[in-house]
Coordinates of C-alpha atoms in Angstrom, one line a residue:
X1 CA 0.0 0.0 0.0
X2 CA 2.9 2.2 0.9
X3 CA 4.8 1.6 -2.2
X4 CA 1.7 2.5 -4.1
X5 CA 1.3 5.4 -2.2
X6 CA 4.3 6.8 -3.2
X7 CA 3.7 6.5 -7.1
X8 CA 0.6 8.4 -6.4
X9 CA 1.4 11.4 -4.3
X10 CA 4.8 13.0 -5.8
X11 CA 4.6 15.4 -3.1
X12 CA 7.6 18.0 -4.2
X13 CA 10.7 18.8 -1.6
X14 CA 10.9 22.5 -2.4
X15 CA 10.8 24.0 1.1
X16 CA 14.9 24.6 1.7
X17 CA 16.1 26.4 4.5
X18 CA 15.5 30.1 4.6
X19 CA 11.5 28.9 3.4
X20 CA 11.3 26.8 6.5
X21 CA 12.8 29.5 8.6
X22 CA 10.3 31.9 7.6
X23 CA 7.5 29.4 7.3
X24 CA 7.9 28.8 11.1
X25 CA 9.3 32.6 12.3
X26 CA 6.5 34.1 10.2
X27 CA 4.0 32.4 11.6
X28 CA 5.4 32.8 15.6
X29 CA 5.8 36.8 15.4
X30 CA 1.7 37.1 15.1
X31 CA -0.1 39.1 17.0
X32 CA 1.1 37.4 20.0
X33 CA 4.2 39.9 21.1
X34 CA 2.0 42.9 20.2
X35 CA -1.3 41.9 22.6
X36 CA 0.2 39.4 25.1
X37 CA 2.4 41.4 26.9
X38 CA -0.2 43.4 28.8
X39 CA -1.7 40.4 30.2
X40 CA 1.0 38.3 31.3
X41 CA 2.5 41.6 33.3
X42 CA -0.7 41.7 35.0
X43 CA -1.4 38.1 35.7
X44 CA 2.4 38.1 37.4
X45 CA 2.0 42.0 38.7
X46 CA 5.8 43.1 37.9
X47 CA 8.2 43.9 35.2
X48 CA 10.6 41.7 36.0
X49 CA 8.5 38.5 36.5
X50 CA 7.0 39.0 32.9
X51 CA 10.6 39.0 31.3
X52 CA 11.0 35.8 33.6
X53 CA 8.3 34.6 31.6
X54 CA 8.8 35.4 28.0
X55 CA 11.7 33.7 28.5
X56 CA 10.8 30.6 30.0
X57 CA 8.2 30.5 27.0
X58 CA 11.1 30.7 24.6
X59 CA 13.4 28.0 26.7
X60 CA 10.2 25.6 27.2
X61 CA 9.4 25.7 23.3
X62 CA 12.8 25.4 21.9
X63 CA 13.0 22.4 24.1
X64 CA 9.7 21.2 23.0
X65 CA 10.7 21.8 19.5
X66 CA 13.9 19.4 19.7
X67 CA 11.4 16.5 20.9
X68 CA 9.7 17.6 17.6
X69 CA 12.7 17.4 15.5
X70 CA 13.1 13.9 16.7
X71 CA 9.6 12.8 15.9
X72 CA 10.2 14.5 12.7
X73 CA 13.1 13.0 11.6
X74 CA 12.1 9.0 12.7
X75 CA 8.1 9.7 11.3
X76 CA 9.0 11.6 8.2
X77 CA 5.3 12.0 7.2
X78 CA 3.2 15.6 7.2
X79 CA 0.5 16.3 9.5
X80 CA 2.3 17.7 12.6
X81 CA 1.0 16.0 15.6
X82 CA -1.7 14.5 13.8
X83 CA 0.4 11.8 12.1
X84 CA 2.4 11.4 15.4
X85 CA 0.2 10.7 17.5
X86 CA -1.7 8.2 14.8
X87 CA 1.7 6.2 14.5
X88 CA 2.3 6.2 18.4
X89 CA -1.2 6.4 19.9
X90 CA -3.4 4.9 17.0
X91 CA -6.7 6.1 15.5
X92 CA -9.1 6.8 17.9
X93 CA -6.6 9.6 20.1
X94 CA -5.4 10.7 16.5
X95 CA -9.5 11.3 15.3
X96 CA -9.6 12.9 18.2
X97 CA -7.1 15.5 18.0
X98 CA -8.2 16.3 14.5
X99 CA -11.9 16.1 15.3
X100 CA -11.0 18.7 17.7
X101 CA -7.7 20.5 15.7
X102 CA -10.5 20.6 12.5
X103 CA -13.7 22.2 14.2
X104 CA -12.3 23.8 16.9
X105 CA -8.7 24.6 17.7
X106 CA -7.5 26.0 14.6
X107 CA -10.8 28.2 13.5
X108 CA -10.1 29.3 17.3
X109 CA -6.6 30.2 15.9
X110 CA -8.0 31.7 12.9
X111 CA -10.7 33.9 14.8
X112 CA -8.0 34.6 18.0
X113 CA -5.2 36.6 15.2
X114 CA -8.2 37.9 13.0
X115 CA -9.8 39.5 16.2
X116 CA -6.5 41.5 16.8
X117 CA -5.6 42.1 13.4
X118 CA -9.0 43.7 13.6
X119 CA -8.3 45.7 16.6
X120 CA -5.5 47.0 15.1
X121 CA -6.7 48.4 11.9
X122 CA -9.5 50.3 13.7
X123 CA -7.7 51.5 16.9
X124 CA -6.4 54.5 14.6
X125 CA -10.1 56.1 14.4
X126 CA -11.0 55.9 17.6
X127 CA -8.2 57.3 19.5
X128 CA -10.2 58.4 22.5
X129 CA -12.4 55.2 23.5
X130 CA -12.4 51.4 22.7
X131 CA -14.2 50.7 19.0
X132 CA -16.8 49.1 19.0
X133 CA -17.1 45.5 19.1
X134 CA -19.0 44.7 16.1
X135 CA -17.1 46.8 13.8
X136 CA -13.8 45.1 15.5
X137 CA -15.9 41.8 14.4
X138 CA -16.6 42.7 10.7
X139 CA -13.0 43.9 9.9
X140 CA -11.9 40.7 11.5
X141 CA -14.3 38.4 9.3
X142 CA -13.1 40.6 6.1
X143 CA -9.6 39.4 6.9
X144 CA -10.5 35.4 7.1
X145 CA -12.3 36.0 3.6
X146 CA -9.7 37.9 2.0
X147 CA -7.1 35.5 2.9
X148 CA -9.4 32.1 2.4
X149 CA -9.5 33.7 -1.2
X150 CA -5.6 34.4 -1.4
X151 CA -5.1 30.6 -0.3
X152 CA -8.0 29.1 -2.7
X153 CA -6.4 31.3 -5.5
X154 CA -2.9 29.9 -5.7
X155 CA -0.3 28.5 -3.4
X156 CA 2.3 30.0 -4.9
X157 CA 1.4 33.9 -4.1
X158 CA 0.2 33.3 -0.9
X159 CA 3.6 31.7 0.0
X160 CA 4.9 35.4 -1.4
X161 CA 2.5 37.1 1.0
X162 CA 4.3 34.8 4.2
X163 CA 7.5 36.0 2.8
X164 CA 6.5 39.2 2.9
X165 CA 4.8 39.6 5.5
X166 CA 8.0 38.0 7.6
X167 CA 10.4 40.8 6.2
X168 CA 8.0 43.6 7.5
X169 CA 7.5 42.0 11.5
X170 CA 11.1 41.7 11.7
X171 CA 11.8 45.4 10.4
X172 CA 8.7 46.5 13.0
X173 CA 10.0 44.5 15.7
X174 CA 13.7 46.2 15.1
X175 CA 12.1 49.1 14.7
X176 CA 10.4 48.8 18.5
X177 CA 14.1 47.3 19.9
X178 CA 16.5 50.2 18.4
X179 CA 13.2 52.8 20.0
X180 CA 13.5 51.2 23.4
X181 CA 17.9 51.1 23.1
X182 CA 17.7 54.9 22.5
X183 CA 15.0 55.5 25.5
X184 CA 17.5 53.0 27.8
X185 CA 20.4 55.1 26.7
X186 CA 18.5 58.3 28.2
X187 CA 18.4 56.9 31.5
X188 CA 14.3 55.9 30.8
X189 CA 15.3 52.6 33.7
X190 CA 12.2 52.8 36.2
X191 CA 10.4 50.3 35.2
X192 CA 13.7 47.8 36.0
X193 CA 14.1 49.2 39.8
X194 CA 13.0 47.0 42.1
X195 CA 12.0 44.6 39.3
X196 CA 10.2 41.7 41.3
X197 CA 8.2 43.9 44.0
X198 CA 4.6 42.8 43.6
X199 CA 5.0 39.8 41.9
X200 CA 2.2 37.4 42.3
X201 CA 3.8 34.1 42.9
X202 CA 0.6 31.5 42.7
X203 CA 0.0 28.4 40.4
X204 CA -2.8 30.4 38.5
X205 CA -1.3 33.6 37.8
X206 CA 2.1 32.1 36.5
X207 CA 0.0 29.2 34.3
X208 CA -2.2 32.0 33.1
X209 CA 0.6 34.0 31.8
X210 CA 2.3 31.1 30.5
X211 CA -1.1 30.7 28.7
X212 CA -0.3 34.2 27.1
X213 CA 3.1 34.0 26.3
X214 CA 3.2 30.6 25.2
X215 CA 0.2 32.2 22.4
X216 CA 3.2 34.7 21.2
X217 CA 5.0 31.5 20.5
X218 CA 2.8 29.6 18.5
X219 CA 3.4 28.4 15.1
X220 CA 6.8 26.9 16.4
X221 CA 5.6 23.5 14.9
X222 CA 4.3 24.4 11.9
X223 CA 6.9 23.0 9.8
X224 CA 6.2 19.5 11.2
X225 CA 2.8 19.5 9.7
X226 CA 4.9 19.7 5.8
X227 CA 7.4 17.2 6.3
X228 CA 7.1 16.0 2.7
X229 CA 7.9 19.0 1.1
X230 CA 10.8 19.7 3.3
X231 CA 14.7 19.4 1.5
X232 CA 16.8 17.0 3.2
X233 CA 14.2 17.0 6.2
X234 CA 17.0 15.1 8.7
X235 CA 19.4 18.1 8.6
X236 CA 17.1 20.8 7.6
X237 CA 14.1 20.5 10.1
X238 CA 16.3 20.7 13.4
X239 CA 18.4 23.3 12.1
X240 CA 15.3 25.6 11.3
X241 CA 13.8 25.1 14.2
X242 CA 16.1 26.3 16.1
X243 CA 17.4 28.9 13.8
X244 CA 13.8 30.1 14.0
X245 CA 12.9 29.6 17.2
X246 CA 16.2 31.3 19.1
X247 CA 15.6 34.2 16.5
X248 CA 11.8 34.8 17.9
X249 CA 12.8 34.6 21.6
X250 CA 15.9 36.6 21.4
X251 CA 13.4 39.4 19.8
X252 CA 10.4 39.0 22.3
X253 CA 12.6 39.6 24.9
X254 CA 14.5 42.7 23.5
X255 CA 10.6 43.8 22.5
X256 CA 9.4 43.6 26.1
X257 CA 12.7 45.3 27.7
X258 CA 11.6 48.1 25.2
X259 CA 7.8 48.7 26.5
X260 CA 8.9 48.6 30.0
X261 CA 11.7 51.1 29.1
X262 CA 9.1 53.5 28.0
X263 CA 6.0 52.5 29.6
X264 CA 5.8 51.9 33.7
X265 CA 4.1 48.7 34.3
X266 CA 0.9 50.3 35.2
X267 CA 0.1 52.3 31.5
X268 CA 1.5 48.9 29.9
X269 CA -1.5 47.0 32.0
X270 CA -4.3 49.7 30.9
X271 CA -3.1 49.9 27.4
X272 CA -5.3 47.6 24.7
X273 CA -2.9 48.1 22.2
X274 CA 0.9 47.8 23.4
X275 CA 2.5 49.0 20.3
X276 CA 0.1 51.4 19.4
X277 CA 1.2 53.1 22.7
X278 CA 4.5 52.7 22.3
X279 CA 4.4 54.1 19.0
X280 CA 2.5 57.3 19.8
X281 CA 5.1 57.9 23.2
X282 CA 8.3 57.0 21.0
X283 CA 6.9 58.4 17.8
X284 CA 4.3 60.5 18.2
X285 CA 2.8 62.0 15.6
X286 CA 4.2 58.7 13.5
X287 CA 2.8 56.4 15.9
X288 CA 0.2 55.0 13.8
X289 CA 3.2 53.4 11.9
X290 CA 3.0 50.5 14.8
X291 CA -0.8 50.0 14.6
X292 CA -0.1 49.2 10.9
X293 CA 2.8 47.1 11.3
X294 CA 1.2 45.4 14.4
X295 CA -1.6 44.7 11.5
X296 CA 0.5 43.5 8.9
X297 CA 1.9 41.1 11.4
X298 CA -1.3 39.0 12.6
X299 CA -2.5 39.2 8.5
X300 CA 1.0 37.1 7.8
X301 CA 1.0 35.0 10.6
X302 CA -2.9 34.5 9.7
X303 CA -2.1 33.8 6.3
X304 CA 0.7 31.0 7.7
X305 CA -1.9 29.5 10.0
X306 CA -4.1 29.0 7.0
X307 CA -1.5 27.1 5.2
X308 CA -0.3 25.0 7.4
X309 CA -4.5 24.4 8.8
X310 CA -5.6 23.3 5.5
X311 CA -2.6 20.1 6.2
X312 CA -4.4 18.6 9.0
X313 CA -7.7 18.7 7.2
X314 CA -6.2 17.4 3.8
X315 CA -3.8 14.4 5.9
X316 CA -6.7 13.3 8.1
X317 CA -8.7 12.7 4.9
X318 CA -6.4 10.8 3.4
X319 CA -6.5 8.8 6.2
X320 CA -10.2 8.4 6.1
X321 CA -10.8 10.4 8.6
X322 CA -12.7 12.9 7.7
X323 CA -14.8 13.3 4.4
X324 CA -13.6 12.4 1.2
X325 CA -14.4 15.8 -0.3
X326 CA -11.8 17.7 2.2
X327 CA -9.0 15.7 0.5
X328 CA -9.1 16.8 -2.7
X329 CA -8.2 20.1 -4.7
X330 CA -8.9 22.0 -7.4
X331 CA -8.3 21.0 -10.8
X332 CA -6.4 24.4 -12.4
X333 CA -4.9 25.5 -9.3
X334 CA -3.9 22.4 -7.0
X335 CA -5.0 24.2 -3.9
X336 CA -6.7 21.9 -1.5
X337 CA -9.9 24.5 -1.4
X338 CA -12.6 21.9 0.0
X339 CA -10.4 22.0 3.4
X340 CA -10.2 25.6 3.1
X341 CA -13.3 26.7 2.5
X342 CA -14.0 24.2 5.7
X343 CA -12.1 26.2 7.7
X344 CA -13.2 29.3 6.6
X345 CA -16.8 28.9 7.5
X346 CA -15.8 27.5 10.8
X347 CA -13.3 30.4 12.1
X348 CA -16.2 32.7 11.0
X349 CA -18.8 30.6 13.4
X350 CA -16.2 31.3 16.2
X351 CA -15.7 34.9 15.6
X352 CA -19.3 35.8 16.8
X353 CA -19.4 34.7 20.2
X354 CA -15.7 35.1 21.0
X355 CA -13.2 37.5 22.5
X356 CA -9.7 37.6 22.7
X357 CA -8.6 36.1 26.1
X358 CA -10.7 33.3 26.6
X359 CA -9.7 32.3 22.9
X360 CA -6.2 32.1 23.8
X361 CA -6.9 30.0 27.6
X362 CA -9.5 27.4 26.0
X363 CA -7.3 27.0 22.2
X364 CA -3.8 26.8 24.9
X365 CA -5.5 24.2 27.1
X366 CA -6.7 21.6 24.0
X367 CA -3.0 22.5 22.5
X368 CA -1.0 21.6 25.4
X369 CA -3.5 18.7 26.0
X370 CA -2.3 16.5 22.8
X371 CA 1.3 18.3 23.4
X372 CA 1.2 15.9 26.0
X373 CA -0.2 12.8 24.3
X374 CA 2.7 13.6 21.1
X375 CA 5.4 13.6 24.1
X376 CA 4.4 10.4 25.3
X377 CA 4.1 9.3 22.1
X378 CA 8.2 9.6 21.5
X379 CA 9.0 8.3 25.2
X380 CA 7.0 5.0 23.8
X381 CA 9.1 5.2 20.9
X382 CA 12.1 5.7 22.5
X383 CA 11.8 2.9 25.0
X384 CA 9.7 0.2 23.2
X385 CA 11.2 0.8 19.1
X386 CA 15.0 2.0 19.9
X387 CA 16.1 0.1 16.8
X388 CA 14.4 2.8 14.6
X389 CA 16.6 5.1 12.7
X390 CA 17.2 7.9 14.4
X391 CA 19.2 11.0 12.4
X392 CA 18.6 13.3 15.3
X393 CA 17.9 12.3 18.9
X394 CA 17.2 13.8 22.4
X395 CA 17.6 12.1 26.1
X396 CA 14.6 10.3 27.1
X397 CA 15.0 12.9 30.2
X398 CA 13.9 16.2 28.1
X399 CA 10.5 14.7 26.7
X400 CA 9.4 13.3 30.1
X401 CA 10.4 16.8 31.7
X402 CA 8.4 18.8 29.3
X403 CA 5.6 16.2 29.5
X404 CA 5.1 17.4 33.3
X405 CA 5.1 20.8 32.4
X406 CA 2.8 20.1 29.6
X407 CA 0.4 18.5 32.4
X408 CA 1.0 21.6 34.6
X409 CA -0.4 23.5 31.9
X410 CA -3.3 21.7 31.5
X411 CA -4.2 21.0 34.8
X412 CA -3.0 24.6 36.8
X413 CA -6.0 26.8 35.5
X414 CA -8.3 24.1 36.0
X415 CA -7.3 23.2 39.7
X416 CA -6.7 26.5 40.8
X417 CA -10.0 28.3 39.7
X418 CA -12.5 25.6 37.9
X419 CA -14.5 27.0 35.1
X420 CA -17.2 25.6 32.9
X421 CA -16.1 25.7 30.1
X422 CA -13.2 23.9 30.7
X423 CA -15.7 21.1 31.1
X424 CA -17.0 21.9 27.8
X425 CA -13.9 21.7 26.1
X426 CA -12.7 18.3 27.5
X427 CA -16.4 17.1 26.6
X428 CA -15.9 18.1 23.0
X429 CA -12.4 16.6 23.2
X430 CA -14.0 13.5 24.0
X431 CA -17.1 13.4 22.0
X432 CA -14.3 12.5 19.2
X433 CA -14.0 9.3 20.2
X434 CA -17.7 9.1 20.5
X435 CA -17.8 10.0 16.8
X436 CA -15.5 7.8 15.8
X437 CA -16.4 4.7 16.8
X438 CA -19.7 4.5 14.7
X439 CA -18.6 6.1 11.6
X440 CA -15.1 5.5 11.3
X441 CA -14.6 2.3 13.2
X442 CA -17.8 0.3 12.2
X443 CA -18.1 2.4 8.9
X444 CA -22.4 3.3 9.4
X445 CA -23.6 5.2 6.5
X446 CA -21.2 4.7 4.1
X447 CA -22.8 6.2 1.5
X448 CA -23.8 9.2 3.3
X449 CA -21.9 11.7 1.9
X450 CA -21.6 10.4 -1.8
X451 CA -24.2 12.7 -3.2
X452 CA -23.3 16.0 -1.6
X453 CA -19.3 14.5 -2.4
X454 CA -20.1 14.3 -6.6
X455 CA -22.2 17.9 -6.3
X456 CA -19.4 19.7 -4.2
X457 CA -16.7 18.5 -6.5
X458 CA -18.6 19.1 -9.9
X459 CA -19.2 22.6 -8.1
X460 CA -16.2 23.3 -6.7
X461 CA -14.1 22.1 -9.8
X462 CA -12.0 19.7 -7.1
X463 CA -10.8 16.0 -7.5
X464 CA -9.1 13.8 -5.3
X465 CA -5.8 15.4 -4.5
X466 CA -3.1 12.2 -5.8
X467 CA -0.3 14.2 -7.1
X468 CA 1.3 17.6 -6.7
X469 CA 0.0 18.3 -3.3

């Protein structure tokens, strides 16, 4: 089957280096850096507890990412921790994760960067009070639409638009870090006296800030879910990853020392746009150079999150996972639309009811959740298959260490102050597995979704996706 699979699905290695690089570091610098910081200072109370943050954030996922490397290297298949955890786990915990990856955690994604790309673009016209939520809402769904169409349209241009997009964060981000040198060089230092006084030193404040800065972070494994397109994927994945990954922390950190340098702790709490306020104190009358830039950040690292989205879809239905129709593409323009359009409808579903921050806690807590299941995953493989060739390999200590953090994060917000919907969302987890055993596992209603399969694809111009993808 294997063999056969390969004549079939030519997938093409053309993702070298410096594409991988800016596949994953595009998609990390979102709109993380420029909304997150307020709230993790405020969870922990003090400047220099937040920097102690950021950077565990960037020491937890580079470590995280070497675990993935491995995984990478010995399961050289695309589809992120979906394949993983199918090849360590088996079906039902892998239906589950994309059950709940597909209608749930990456729409949340979608809807968490489009909401603050939103907030962004309209923070300019009204400089005196908040804007109003449904405009903030519309402006947000224009952006899924726009890029959905960008991504239907041709995979080609919107990998220009990643690139892109990458080169501008980075400038913005310098931009911030040279602002906040100059301010340091004046003398600006009292946000750095007595750093720690304050601090709030409990298991809910620091997970909840984790929570946050962990958010600026993500997109780290986003070039596990392409794999097959990767050049030399043994060498080249590790390398990018932490390439990548040391580049993002090393400018979060140098970010944050610049707010604190010209904001006290207390404006940087109040303000709902960090950069924006930065921008017009640093600035001033230029200041609405940041609220663009902040923009033109979350619409790359939105665009990435689409590209790398419409992978799980389009691997899990190949697996027979999901339906038929959401593993193909179009004819003309090889762009796997079906999963697209999937996910478009979905992240616009989400955007009603949702705001910002409880995006970010639910989407963290079902991330970190099959974090966790991946991790033991390559603990299994390490001690049950060590004959497996490994290029690339960690100590069996670092994936059982981040496995208890990863169940520290899961469990600390819940523990500590028990909410609902924390139920709700490990309900949903489950109701996967309730799913799958009738459809996938006993294979009811076969024929369910042949009809509406033959109109979508005679409508949507799609066929099975064999070659090319």
């Amino acid at each position: 089957m294997k063999d056969e699979k390969q004549q079939k699905l030519s997938l093409k290695r053309e993702v070298g280096l410096i594409g991988a690089v800016s596949l994953i570091a595009g998609t990390m610098i979102g709109s993380g850096i420029f909304m997150s910081p307020q709230t993790v200072i405020s969870s922990v109370g003090s400047s220099g507890a937040s920097l102690v943050v950021w950077a565990s954030c960037g020491l937890l996922v580079i470590l995280v990412s070497f675990c993935y490397a491995e995984l990478g290297t010995v399961i050289q298949e695309s589809g992120g921790e979906y394949i993983y955890i199918l090849r360590t786990s088996g079906p039902v915990m892998a239906f589950m994760l994309a059950f709940s990856s597909i209608l749930f955690v990456r729409p949340a994604g979608v809807a968490g960067i489009s909401l603050s790309f939103a907030q962004y673009v309209v923070a300019p016209f009204y400089p005196e009070c908040p804007p109003p939520v449904s405009v903030v809402k519309c402006v947000a769904a224009a952006a899924v639409l726009v890029l959905a169409t960008v991504n239907c349209m041709n995979v080609r241009f919107s990998m220009s638009v990643q690139v892109f997009f990458m080169v501008a964060k980075v400038v913005a981000l310098g931009v911030i870090v040279v602002g906040g040198a100059v301010m340091l060089a004046k003398g600006n230092t009292e946000s750095f006296q007595n750093s720690f006084e304050n601090s709030n030193v409990g298991i809910n404040p620091i997970g909840v800030a984790l929570y946050q800065g962990l958010w600026s972070y993500d997109g780290w494994n986003n070039l596990n879910y392409v794999t097959e397109e990767l050049k030399r994927p043994e060498v080249n994945l590790p390398r990018a990853l932490v390439i990548a990954i040391s580049l993002v922390t090393g400018l979060y950190l140098l970010v944050n020392v610049s707010y604190l340098t010209v904001m006290t702790p207390k404006e940087l709490m109040s303000s709902t746009a960090v950069a924006v306020t930065w921008g017009n104190k640093v600035l001033g009358s230029w200041g609405w150079i940041m609220s663009l830039a902040a923009a033109l950040s979350a619409f790359g690292s939105l665009n990435g999150t689409f590209f790398s989205g419409g992978r799980v879809c389009f691997v899990a239905a190949r697996e027979g996972h999901m339906p038929d129709i959401l593993s193909m593409a179009h004819v003309h323009r090889l762009t796997p639309s079906p999963a697209l359009i999937f996910t478009t409808v979905i992240s616009l579903v989400v955007l009603i009811p949702g705001d910002f921050q409880s995006i970010v806690n639910y989407f963290s807590f079902t991330a970190w959740f099959f974090y966790a299941v991946t991790l033991s995953g390559l603990i299994y493989l390490k001690i049950k298959k060590p004959e497996l060739p490994r290029p690339y390999s960690v100590p069996i200590v670092l994936p059982i260490l981040i496995l208890l953090v990863a169940i520290f994060l899961v469990l600390a917000p819940i523990i500590d102050q028990p909410q609902i919907e924390y139920l709700y969302v490990a309900l949903f987890i489950l109701s996967g597995a309730i799913v799958y055993v009738p459809f996938i596992h006993f294979k009811l209603c076969p024929g369910m979704f042949d009809k509406v399969t033959t109109f979508l694809q005679l409508f949507l111009e799609v066929v099975p996706a064999e070659k090319n993808l």
